[in-house]
Coordinates of C-alpha atoms and ligand atoms in Angstrom, one line a residue:
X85 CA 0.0 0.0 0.0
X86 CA 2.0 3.1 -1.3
X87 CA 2.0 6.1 1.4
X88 CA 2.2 9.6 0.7
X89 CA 6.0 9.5 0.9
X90 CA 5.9 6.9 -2.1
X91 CA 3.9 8.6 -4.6
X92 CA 5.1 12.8 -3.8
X93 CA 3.3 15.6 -3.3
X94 CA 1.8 16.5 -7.0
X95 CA 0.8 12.6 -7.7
X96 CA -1.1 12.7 -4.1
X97 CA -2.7 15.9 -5.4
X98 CA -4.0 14.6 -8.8
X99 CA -5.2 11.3 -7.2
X100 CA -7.1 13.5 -4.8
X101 CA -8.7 15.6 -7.2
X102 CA -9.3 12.9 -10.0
X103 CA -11.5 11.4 -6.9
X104 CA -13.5 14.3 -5.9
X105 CA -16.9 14.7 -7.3
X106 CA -17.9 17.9 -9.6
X107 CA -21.5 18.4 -9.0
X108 CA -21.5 21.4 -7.9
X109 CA -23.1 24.4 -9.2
X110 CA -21.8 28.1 -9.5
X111 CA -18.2 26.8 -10.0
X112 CA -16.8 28.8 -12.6
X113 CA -13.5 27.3 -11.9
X114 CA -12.7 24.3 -10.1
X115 CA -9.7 22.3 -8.7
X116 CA -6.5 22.5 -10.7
X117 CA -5.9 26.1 -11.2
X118 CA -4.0 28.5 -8.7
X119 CA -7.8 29.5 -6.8
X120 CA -11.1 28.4 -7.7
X121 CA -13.7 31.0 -9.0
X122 CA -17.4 30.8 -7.4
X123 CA -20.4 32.6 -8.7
X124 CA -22.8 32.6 -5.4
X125 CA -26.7 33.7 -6.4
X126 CA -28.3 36.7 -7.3
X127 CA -29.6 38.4 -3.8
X128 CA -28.3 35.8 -1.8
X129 CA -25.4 36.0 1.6
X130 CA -22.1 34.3 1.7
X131 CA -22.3 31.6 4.9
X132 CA -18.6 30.7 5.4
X133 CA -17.3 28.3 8.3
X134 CA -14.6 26.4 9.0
X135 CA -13.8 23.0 11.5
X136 CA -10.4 21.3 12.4
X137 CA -10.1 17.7 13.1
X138 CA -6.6 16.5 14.7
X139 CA -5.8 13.0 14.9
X140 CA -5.9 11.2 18.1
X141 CA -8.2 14.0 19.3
X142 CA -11.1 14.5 17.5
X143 CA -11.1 10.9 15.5
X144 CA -9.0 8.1 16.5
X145 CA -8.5 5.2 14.2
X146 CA -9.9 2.3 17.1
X147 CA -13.3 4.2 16.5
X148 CA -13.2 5.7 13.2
X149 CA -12.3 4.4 9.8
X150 CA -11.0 7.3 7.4
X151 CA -14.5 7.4 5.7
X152 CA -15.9 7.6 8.7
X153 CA -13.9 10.4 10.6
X154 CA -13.8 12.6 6.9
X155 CA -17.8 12.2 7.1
X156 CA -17.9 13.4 10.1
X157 CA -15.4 16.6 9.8
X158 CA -18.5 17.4 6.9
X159 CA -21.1 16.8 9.1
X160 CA -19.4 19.4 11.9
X161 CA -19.0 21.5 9.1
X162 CA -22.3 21.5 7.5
X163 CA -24.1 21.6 11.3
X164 CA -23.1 25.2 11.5
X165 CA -24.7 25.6 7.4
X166 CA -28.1 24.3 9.0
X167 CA -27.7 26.8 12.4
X168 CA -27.5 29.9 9.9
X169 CA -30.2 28.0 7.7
X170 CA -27.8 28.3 4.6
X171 CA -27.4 25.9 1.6
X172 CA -23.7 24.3 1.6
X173 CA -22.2 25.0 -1.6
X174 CA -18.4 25.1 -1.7
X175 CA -15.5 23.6 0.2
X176 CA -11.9 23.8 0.9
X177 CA -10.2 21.0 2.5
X178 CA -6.2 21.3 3.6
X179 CA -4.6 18.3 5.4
X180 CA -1.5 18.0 7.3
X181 CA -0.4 14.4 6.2
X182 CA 2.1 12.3 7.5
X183 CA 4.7 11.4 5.0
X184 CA 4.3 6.9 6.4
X185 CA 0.1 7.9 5.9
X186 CA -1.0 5.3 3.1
X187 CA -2.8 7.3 0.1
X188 CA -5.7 4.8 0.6
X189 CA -6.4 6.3 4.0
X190 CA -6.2 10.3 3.1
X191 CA -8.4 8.7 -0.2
X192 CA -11.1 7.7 2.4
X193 CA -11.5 10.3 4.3
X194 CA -11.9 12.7 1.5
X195 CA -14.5 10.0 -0.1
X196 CA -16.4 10.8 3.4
X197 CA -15.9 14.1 3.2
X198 CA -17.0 13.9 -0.9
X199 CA -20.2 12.1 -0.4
X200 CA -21.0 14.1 3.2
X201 CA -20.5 17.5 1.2
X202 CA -22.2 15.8 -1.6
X203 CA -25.5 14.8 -0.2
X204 CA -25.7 18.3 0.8
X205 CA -25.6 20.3 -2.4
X206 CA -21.8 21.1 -1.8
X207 CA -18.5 20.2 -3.4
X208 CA -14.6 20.4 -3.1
X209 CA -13.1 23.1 -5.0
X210 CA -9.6 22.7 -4.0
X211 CA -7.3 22.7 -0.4
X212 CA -3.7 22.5 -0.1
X213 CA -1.4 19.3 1.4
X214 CA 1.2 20.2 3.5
X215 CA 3.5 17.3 5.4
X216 CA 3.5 16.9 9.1
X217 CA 5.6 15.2 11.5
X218 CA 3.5 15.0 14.4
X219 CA -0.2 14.4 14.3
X220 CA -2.3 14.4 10.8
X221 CA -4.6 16.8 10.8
X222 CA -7.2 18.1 8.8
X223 CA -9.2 21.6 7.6
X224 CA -12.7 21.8 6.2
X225 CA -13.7 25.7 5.1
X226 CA -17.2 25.3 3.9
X227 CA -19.2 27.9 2.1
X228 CA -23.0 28.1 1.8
X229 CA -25.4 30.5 0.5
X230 CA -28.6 32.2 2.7
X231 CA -31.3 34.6 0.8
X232 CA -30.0 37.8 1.9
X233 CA -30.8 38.8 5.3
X234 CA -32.4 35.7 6.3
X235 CA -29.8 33.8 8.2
X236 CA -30.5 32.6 11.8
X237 CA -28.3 33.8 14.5
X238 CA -28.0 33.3 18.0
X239 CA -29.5 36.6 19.4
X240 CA -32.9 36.9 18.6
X241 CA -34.8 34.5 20.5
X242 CA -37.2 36.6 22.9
X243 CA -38.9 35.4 26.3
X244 CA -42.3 33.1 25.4
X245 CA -40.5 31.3 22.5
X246 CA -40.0 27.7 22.6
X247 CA -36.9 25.8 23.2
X248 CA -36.8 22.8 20.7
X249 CA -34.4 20.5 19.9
X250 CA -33.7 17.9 16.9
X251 CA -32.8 14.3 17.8
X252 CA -31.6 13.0 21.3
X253 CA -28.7 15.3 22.6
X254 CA -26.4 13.6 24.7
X255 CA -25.8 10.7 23.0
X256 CA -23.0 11.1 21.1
X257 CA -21.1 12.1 24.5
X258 CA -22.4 9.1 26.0
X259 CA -21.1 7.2 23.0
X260 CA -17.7 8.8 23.8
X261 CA -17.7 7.8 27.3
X262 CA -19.0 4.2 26.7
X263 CA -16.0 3.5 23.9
X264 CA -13.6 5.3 26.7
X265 CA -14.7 3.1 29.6
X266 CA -15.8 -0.2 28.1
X267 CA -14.0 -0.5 24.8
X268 CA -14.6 -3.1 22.5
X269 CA -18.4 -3.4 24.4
X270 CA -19.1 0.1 23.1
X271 CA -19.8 -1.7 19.9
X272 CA -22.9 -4.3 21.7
X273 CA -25.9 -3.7 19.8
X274 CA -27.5 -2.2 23.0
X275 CA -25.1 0.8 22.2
X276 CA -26.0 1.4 19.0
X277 CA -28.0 4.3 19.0
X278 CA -25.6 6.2 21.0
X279 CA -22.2 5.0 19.4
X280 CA -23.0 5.8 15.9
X281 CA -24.6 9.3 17.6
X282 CA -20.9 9.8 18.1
X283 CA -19.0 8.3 15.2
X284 CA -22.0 9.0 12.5
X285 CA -24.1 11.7 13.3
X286 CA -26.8 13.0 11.4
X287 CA -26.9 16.4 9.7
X288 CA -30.0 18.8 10.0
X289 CA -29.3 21.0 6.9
X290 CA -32.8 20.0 4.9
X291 CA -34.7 21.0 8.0
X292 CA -33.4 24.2 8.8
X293 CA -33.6 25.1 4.7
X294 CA -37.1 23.5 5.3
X295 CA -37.7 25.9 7.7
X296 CA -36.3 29.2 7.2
X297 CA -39.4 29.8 5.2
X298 CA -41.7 30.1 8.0
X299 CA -39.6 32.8 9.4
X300 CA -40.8 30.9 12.8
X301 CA -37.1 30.4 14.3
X302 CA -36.0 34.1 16.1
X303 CA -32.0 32.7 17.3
X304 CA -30.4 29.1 16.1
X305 CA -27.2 27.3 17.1
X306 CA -26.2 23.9 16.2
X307 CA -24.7 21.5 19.6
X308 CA -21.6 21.1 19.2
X309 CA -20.2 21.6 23.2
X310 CA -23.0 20.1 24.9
X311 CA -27.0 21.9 25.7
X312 CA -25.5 23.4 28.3
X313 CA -22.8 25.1 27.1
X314 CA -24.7 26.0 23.0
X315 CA -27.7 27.3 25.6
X316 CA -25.7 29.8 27.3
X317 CA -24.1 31.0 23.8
X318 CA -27.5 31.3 22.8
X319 CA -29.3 33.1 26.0
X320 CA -26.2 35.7 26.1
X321 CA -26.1 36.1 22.3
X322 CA -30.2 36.6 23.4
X323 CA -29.8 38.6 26.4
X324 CA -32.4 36.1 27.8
X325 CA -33.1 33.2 30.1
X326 CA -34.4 29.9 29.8
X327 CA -35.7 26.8 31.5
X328 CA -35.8 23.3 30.5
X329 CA -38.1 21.1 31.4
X330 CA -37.7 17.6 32.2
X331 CA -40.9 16.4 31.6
X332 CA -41.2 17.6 28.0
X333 CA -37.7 16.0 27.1
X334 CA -38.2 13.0 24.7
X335 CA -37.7 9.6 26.1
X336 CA -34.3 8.2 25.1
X337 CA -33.9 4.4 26.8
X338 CA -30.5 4.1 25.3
X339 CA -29.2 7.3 27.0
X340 CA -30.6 6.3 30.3
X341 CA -29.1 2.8 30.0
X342 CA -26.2 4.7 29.4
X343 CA -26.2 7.1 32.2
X344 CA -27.0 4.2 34.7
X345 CA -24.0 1.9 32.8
X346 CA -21.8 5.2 33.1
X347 CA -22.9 5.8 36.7
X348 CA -23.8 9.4 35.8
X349 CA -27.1 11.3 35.9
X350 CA -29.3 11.3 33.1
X351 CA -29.0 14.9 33.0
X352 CA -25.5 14.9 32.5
X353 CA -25.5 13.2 30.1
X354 CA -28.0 15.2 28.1
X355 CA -26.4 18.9 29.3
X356 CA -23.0 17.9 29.8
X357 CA -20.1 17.7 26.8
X358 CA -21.5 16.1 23.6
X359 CA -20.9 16.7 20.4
X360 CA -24.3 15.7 18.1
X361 CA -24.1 18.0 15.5
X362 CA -27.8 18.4 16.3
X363 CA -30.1 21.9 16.7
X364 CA -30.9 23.7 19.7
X365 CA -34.0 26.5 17.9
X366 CA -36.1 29.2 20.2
X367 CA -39.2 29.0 18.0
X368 CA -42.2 31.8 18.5
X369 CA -44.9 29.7 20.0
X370 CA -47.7 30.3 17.8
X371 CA -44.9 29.1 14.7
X372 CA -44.3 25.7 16.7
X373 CA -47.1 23.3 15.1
X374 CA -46.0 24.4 11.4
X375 CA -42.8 23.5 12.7
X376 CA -43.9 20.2 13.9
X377 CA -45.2 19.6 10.5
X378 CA -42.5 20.0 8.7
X379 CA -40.0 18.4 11.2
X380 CA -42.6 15.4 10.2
X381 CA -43.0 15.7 7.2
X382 CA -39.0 15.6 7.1
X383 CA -38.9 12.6 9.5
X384 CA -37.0 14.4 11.7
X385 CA -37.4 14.2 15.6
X386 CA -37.7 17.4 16.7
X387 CA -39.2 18.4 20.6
X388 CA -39.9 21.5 22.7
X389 CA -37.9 20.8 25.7
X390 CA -38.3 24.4 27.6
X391 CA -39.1 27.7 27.1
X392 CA -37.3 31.3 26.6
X393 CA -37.8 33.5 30.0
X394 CA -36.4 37.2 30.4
X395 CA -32.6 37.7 31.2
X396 CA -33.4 37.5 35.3
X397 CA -34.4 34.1 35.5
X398 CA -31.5 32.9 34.4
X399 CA -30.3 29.6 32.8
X400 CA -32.1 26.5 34.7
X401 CA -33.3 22.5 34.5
X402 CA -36.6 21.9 35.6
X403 CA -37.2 18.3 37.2
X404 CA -38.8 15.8 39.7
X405 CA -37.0 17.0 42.7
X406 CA -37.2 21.1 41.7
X407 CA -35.4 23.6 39.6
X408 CA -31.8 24.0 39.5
X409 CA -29.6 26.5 37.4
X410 CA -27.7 24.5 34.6
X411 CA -23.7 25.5 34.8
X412 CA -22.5 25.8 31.5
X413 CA -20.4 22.8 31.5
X414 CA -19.9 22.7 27.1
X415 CA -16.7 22.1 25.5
X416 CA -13.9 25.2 25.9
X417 CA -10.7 23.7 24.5
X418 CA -8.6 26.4 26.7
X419 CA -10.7 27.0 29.4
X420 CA -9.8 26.2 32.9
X421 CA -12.3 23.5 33.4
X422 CA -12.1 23.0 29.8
X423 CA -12.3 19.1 28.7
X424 CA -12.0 18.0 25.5
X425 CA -15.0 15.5 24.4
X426 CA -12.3 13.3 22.8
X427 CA -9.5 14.1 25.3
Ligands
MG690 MG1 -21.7 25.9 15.5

């Protein structure tokens, strides 16, 4: 199996680019010249983001497959597309590659990456290689389009709205934790739900484009830290409050056989560190049943789980045994307490 070292820099480029799908639409000028040349729509905003994966920290080969961990870096990429409700369009995608990597590997992960983007309306355009000595690592700038002035944001949401969420949050945290304390048993078919949560998850782009429409979402962010943590970005962005309520949360049997496998709260598990790629939306409440529909009619899960209150109530949980404030507890790479979800 050659590696990178093997083959040289401009025959790992044109294997790269031969592979990489062309469907994309307002490329002028692709991959193979100096820059590419992009031609976004008439009245419409530039969405532009970017996501780093490092090896060993946020994919680790026991776990991930190449495919698997380039997928993903797409799906953390195209999240924040579907928290602006913008349509992916264009990527970048520079690697630091390690000169003993086999040019099957760095093949697979930008096939995950490819068919990711792909599914999504979005294509490579180009990237650069550069060798590394230490760990691989890996860049995805993706671009996306919004009708002018109708992106979501994070401020916005006002006191009354509903707090809703798409899919189970928490799980793919919990699917972190299992594969960190049990191994191989992470992979039981009792963990299933939660371990591809964390290795596979799901990307909510055609429902916030579904969406945007209604003009029923007032602030957006996707969960990439944890509830906690993206619901305090979202309340300060807001300069409001919120409460979750327990009792509204969608029943998840797979988490909670997790938290009691874990020996952790339920809660934790679905406030604490988790990365599921999934969207945390303040919707205005008389907008919430058209949301419903479409979320349906999309076959995606999505559940009012609390409610937006003015700044002075502050940031709290809801349960059985009372109300408690929630301590942002997300993911801050450099912060004191800071701790990586794939430490
Ligand atoms: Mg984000």
């Amino acid at each position: 199996m050659p590696t990178l070292a093997d083959l040289g820099e401009f025959e790992v480029i044109r294997r790269l680019t031969a592979a990489r799908s062309l469907r994309g639409t307002g490329v002028i000028i692709g991959a193979g010249d100096d820059a590419a040349v992009l031609r976004p729509g008439a009245g419409r905003d530039l969405v532009v983001t970017a996501d780093s994966f490092v090896e060993g920290r946020h994919y680790d080969a026991r776990w991930m497959d190449a495919e698997t961990a380039g997928r993903r870096l797409a799906i953390a990429n195209l999240s924040d597309m579907a928290a602006m409700a913008a349509e992916p369009r264009w990527a970048l995608h520079s690697c630091g590659a390690r000169r003993d990597q086999s040019i099957e590997w760095l093949l697979a992960f930008e096939r995950g990456l490819d068919r990711a983007l792909g599914q999504h309306g979005a294509v490579l355009v180009g990237g650069n290689l550069t060798a590394v000595d230490g760990a691989a690592w890996s860049d995805l700038t993706l671009m996306g389009e919004v009708e002018r002035g109708a992106a979501w944001t994070r401020s916005g949401a006002r006191a009354g709205d509903r707090i809703a969420v798409t899919g189970w949050p928490g799980r793919a945290g919990a699917g972190f934790l299992l594969a960190s304390r049990i191994g191989e048993a992470a992979r039981e078919p009792r963990w299933r739900d939660v371990f591809h949560a964390w290795t596979t998850p799901a990307s909510r782009v055609a429902l916030a484009r579904a969406l945007a429409p209604l003009r029923a979402v007032t602030a957006a962010v996707d969960l990439s830290d944890g509830l906690a943590g993206d619901l305090a970005h979202l309340c300060a962005a807001g300069g409001v409050g919120a409460v979750l309520d327990a009792a509204r949360w969608p029943e998840d049997q797979e988490l909670a056989a997790a938290a009691e496998a874990l020996g952790v709260p339920l809660e934790t598990l679905r406030l604490g560190p988790s990365d599921d790629y999934e969207l945390l939306l303040a919707i205005r409440p008389e907008s919430f049943e058209a949301c419903l529909d479409v979320a349906r009619s999309l076959d995606v899960p999505l559940h009012a789980v609390g409610e937006i209150k003015p700044r002075e109530a502050g940031v709290s949980w809801h349960g059985p045994t009372g109300t408690t404030p929630i301590v942002a507890g997300g993911f801050d790479h450099f912060g004191p307490g800071g701790r990586p979800i794939q430490e």
